[in-house]
Amino acid sequence: MVKICPYCGFENLDNSNFCSKCGRTLLFKEKNVAIDYKNLIIVSYVLTIVFSWGGLIFNKLFNDFGFIGFIGLFLPFYLIQSKNPIAKKHGYIQIAISLVGIFLTSVFVFNIFI
């Protein structure tokens, strides 16, 4: 079993009291709940793609504009504010995916540049 540092994401030995990489404490009170970033990142990718690219789908299926693209930015911004560097990296990737989806939705729905 390993202790993952909540500050830098480094995997330490189970009996470690301080992170071997950043030196911060690994001793926490039991009421601190560690966030499972692996599952959060997966859910965030799915929701970011569905909401950011959903405007294109709504436009094709229902001939509606589907202004739901901006909802796809919420979870990536949450991940960027995390102290976990892996979550931050995925947050930036998801923002890029979201902005491309919103841009393409704007191009095709509003016939910009065509």
Coordinates of N, CA and C in Angstrom, one line a residue:
M1 N 0.8 -1.2 0.0 CA 0.0 0.0 0.0 C 0.9 1.2 0.0
V2 N 0.5 2.3 -0.7 CA 1.3 3.5 -0.8 C 0.4 4.7 -0.3
K3 N 1.1 5.7 0.1 CA 0.4 7.0 0.4 C 0.7 7.9 -0.7
I4 N -0.3 8.5 -1.3 CA -0.2 9.4 -2.4 C -0.2 10.8 -1.8
C5 N 0.8 11.6 -2.1 CA 0.8 13.0 -1.6 C -0.3 13.8 -2.3
P6 N -1.2 14.5 -1.5 CA -2.2 15.2 -2.1 C -1.7 16.5 -2.7
Y7 N -0.5 16.9 -2.5 CA 0.0 18.2 -3.0 C 0.7 18.0 -4.3
C8 N 1.6 16.9 -4.4 CA 2.3 16.7 -5.7 C 2.0 15.4 -6.4
G9 N 1.2 14.5 -5.8 CA 0.8 13.3 -6.4 C 1.9 12.2 -6.4
F10 N 3.0 12.4 -5.6 CA 4.0 11.4 -5.6 C 3.6 10.2 -4.7
E11 N 4.0 9.0 -5.1 CA 3.6 7.8 -4.3 C 4.7 7.5 -3.3
N12 N 4.4 7.6 -2.0 CA 5.3 7.3 -1.0 C 5.0 6.0 -0.3
L13 N 6.0 5.5 0.5 CA 5.8 4.3 1.2 C 4.7 4.4 2.2
D14 N 4.1 3.4 2.6 CA 2.9 3.4 3.5 C 3.3 4.0 4.9
N15 N 4.5 3.7 5.3 CA 4.9 4.2 6.7 C 5.5 5.6 6.6
S16 N 5.4 6.3 5.5 CA 6.0 7.6 5.4 C 5.1 8.7 6.1
N17 N 5.7 9.6 6.8 CA 5.0 10.7 7.4 C 5.1 12.0 6.6
F18 N 6.1 12.0 5.8 CA 6.3 13.2 5.0 C 6.6 12.7 3.5
C19 N 6.2 13.6 2.6 CA 6.4 13.2 1.1 C 7.9 13.2 0.8
S20 N 8.3 12.2 0.1 CA 9.7 12.1 -0.3 C 10.1 13.1 -1.4
K21 N 9.1 13.6 -2.1 CA 9.3 14.6 -3.2 C 9.2 16.0 -2.8
C22 N 8.1 16.4 -2.1 CA 7.9 17.8 -1.8 C 8.1 18.1 -0.3
G23 N 8.2 17.1 0.5 CA 8.5 17.3 2.0 C 7.3 17.6 2.8
R24 N 6.1 17.7 2.2 CA 4.9 18.1 3.0 C 4.4 16.9 3.8
T25 N 3.6 17.2 4.8 CA 3.1 16.2 5.7 C 2.1 15.2 5.0
L26 N 2.2 14.0 5.4 CA 1.2 13.0 4.9 C 0.3 12.6 6.1
L27 N 0.4 13.2 7.2 CA -0.4 12.9 8.4 C -1.6 13.8 8.3
F28 N -2.8 13.2 8.2 CA -4.0 14.0 8.1 C -5.0 13.4 9.1
K29 N -5.9 14.3 9.5 CA -7.0 13.8 10.3 C -7.9 13.0 9.5
E30 N -8.7 12.1 10.1 CA -9.5 11.2 9.4 C -10.7 11.9 8.7
K31 N -11.0 13.1 9.1 CA -12.2 13.7 8.5 C -11.8 14.3 7.1
N32 N -10.5 14.4 6.8 CA -10.2 14.8 5.4 C -10.4 13.7 4.5
V33 N -11.2 13.9 3.5 CA -11.6 12.9 2.5 C -10.8 13.1 1.3
A34 N -10.0 12.1 0.9 CA -9.2 12.2 -0.3 C -10.2 12.1 -1.5
I35 N -10.0 12.9 -2.5 CA -10.8 12.9 -3.7 C -10.2 11.9 -4.7
D36 N -11.0 11.0 -5.2 CA -10.5 10.0 -6.2 C -10.4 10.7 -7.5
Y37 N -9.3 11.2 -7.9 CA -9.1 12.0 -9.1 C -9.2 11.2 -10.3
K38 N -8.9 9.9 -10.2 CA -8.9 9.0 -11.4 C -10.4 9.0 -12.0
N39 N -11.3 8.7 -11.1 CA -12.7 8.6 -11.5 C -13.3 10.0 -11.9
L40 N -12.9 11.0 -11.2 CA -13.3 12.4 -11.5 C -12.8 12.8 -12.8
I41 N -11.6 12.5 -13.2 CA -11.0 12.8 -14.5 C -11.8 12.1 -15.6
I42 N -12.1 10.9 -15.4 CA -12.9 10.1 -16.5 C -14.3 10.7 -16.6
V43 N -15.0 11.0 -15.5 CA -16.3 11.6 -15.6 C -16.2 12.9 -16.2
S44 N -15.2 13.7 -15.9 CA -15.1 15.0 -16.4 C -14.8 15.0 -17.9
Y45 N -14.0 14.1 -18.4 CA -13.8 14.0 -19.9 C -15.2 13.7 -20.6
V46 N -15.9 12.8 -20.0 CA -17.2 12.4 -20.7 C -18.2 13.6 -20.7
L47 N -18.3 14.3 -19.5 CA -19.2 15.4 -19.5 C -18.7 16.6 -20.3
T48 N -17.4 16.8 -20.4 CA -16.9 17.9 -21.2 C -17.2 17.7 -22.6
I49 N -17.0 16.4 -23.1 CA -17.2 16.1 -24.5 C -18.7 16.2 -24.8
V50 N -19.6 15.6 -24.0 CA -21.0 15.6 -24.2 C -21.5 17.1 -24.3
F51 N -21.2 17.9 -23.3 CA -21.7 19.2 -23.2 C -21.1 20.2 -24.3
S52 N -19.8 20.1 -24.4 CA -19.1 21.0 -25.4 C -19.4 20.7 -26.8
W53 N -19.5 19.5 -27.1 CA -19.8 19.1 -28.5 C -21.3 18.8 -28.7
G54 N -22.1 18.9 -27.7 CA -23.5 18.7 -27.8 C -24.3 19.6 -28.6
G55 N -23.8 20.9 -28.8 CA -24.4 21.9 -29.6 C -24.5 21.4 -31.0
L56 N -23.5 20.8 -31.5 CA -23.5 20.2 -32.9 C -24.6 19.1 -33.0
I57 N -24.6 18.3 -32.0 CA -25.6 17.2 -32.1 C -27.0 17.7 -32.0
F58 N -27.3 18.7 -31.1 CA -28.6 19.3 -31.0 C -29.0 20.0 -32.3
N59 N -28.0 20.6 -32.9 CA -28.3 21.3 -34.1 C -28.7 20.4 -35.2
K60 N -28.0 19.2 -35.3 CA -28.3 18.3 -36.4 C -29.6 17.5 -36.1
L61 N -29.9 17.1 -34.9 CA -31.0 16.3 -34.5 C -32.3 17.2 -34.4
F62 N -32.2 18.3 -33.7 CA -33.5 19.0 -33.4 C -33.5 20.4 -34.1
N63 N -32.5 20.7 -34.9 CA -32.4 22.0 -35.5 C -32.5 23.1 -34.5
D64 N -31.9 22.9 -33.4 CA -31.9 23.8 -32.3 C -30.4 24.2 -32.0
F65 N -30.2 25.4 -31.4 CA -28.9 25.9 -31.2 C -28.2 25.1 -30.1
G66 N -28.8 24.7 -29.1 CA -28.2 23.9 -28.0 C -27.1 24.7 -27.3
F67 N -27.4 25.7 -26.6 CA -26.3 26.5 -25.9 C -25.8 25.8 -24.6
I68 N -25.6 24.6 -24.7 CA -25.1 23.9 -23.5 C -23.6 23.7 -23.5
G69 N -22.9 24.3 -24.5 CA -21.5 24.1 -24.6 C -20.7 24.7 -23.4
F70 N -21.1 25.7 -22.9 CA -20.4 26.4 -21.8 C -20.5 25.6 -20.5
I71 N -21.4 24.7 -20.4 CA -21.5 23.8 -19.2 C -20.3 22.9 -19.2
G72 N -19.8 22.5 -20.3 CA -18.6 21.7 -20.4 C -17.4 22.3 -19.9
L73 N -17.4 23.5 -19.5 CA -16.2 24.2 -19.0 C -16.1 24.1 -17.5
F74 N -17.1 23.7 -16.8 CA -17.2 23.8 -15.3 C -16.2 22.8 -14.7
L75 N -16.3 21.5 -15.0 CA -15.4 20.5 -14.4 C -13.9 20.7 -14.8
P76 N -13.6 21.1 -16.0 CA -12.2 21.3 -16.3 C -11.6 22.5 -15.4
F77 N -12.4 23.5 -15.2 CA -11.9 24.6 -14.3 C -11.8 24.1 -12.9
Y78 N -12.6 23.2 -12.5 CA -12.5 22.7 -11.1 C -11.2 21.9 -11.0
L79 N -10.9 21.1 -12.1 CA -9.6 20.3 -12.0 C -8.4 21.2 -12.0
I80 N -8.5 22.3 -12.7 CA -7.3 23.2 -12.8 C -7.0 23.8 -11.4
Q81 N -8.0 24.0 -10.6 CA -7.8 24.5 -9.3 C -7.3 23.5 -8.3
S82 N -7.2 22.3 -8.7 CA -6.7 21.2 -7.8 C -5.3 21.3 -7.5
K83 N -4.8 20.8 -6.4 CA -3.4 20.7 -6.0 C -2.7 19.5 -6.6
N84 N -3.5 18.6 -7.2 CA -3.0 17.4 -7.8 C -2.5 17.8 -9.3
P85 N -1.2 17.6 -9.6 CA -0.7 18.0 -10.9 C -1.3 17.2 -12.0
I86 N -1.6 16.0 -11.8 CA -2.2 15.2 -12.9 C -3.6 15.7 -13.2
A87 N -4.4 16.0 -12.2 CA -5.7 16.6 -12.4 C -5.6 17.9 -13.1
K88 N -4.6 18.7 -12.8 CA -4.4 20.0 -13.4 C -4.2 19.8 -14.9
K89 N -3.3 18.9 -15.2 CA -2.9 18.6 -16.6 C -4.2 18.2 -17.4
H90 N -5.0 17.3 -16.9 CA -6.2 16.9 -17.6 C -7.2 18.0 -17.6
G91 N -7.2 18.9 -16.7 CA -8.1 20.0 -16.7 C -7.8 20.9 -17.9
Y92 N -6.5 21.2 -18.2 CA -6.1 22.0 -19.3 C -6.4 21.3 -20.6
I93 N -6.2 20.0 -20.7 CA -6.6 19.3 -21.9 C -8.1 19.3 -22.2
Q94 N -8.9 19.2 -21.1 CA -10.4 19.3 -21.3 C -10.8 20.7 -21.7
I95 N -10.2 21.7 -21.2 CA -10.5 23.0 -21.6 C -10.3 23.2 -23.1
A96 N -9.2 22.7 -23.6 CA -8.9 22.7 -25.0 C -9.9 22.0 -25.8
I97 N -10.3 20.8 -25.4 CA -11.4 20.0 -26.0 C -12.7 20.8 -26.0
S98 N -13.0 21.4 -24.9 CA -14.2 22.1 -24.8 C -14.3 23.3 -25.7
L99 N -13.2 24.1 -25.7 CA -13.1 25.3 -26.6 C -13.2 24.9 -28.1
V100 N -12.6 23.8 -28.5 CA -12.7 23.4 -29.9 C -14.2 23.0 -30.2
G101 N -14.8 22.3 -29.3 CA -16.2 22.0 -29.5 C -17.1 23.2 -29.6
I102 N -16.9 24.1 -28.7 CA -17.7 25.4 -28.7 C -17.5 26.2 -30.0
F103 N -16.2 26.2 -30.4 CA -15.9 27.0 -31.6 C -16.5 26.3 -32.8
L104 N -16.4 25.0 -32.9 CA -17.0 24.3 -34.1 C -18.5 24.4 -34.1
T105 N -19.1 24.4 -32.9 CA -20.6 24.6 -32.8 C -20.9 25.9 -33.3
S106 N -20.2 26.9 -32.9 CA -20.5 28.3 -33.4 C -20.3 28.4 -34.9
V107 N -19.3 27.8 -35.4 CA -19.0 27.9 -36.9 C -20.2 27.2 -37.6
F108 N -20.6 26.0 -37.2 CA -21.6 25.3 -38.0 C -23.0 25.8 -37.7
V109 N -23.3 26.2 -36.5 CA -24.7 26.6 -36.2 C -25.0 28.0 -36.7
F110 N -24.0 28.9 -36.6 CA -24.2 30.3 -37.0 C -23.6 30.6 -38.4
N111 N -23.1 29.5 -39.1 CA -22.5 29.7 -40.4 C -21.5 30.7 -40.5
I112 N -20.6 30.7 -39.5 CA -19.5 31.7 -39.5 C -18.4 31.0 -40.3
F113 N -17.7 31.8 -41.1 CA -16.6 31.4 -41.9 C -17.0 30.5 -43.1
I114 N -18.3 30.4 -43.3 CA -18.7 29.5 -44.4 C -19.4 30.3 -45.5

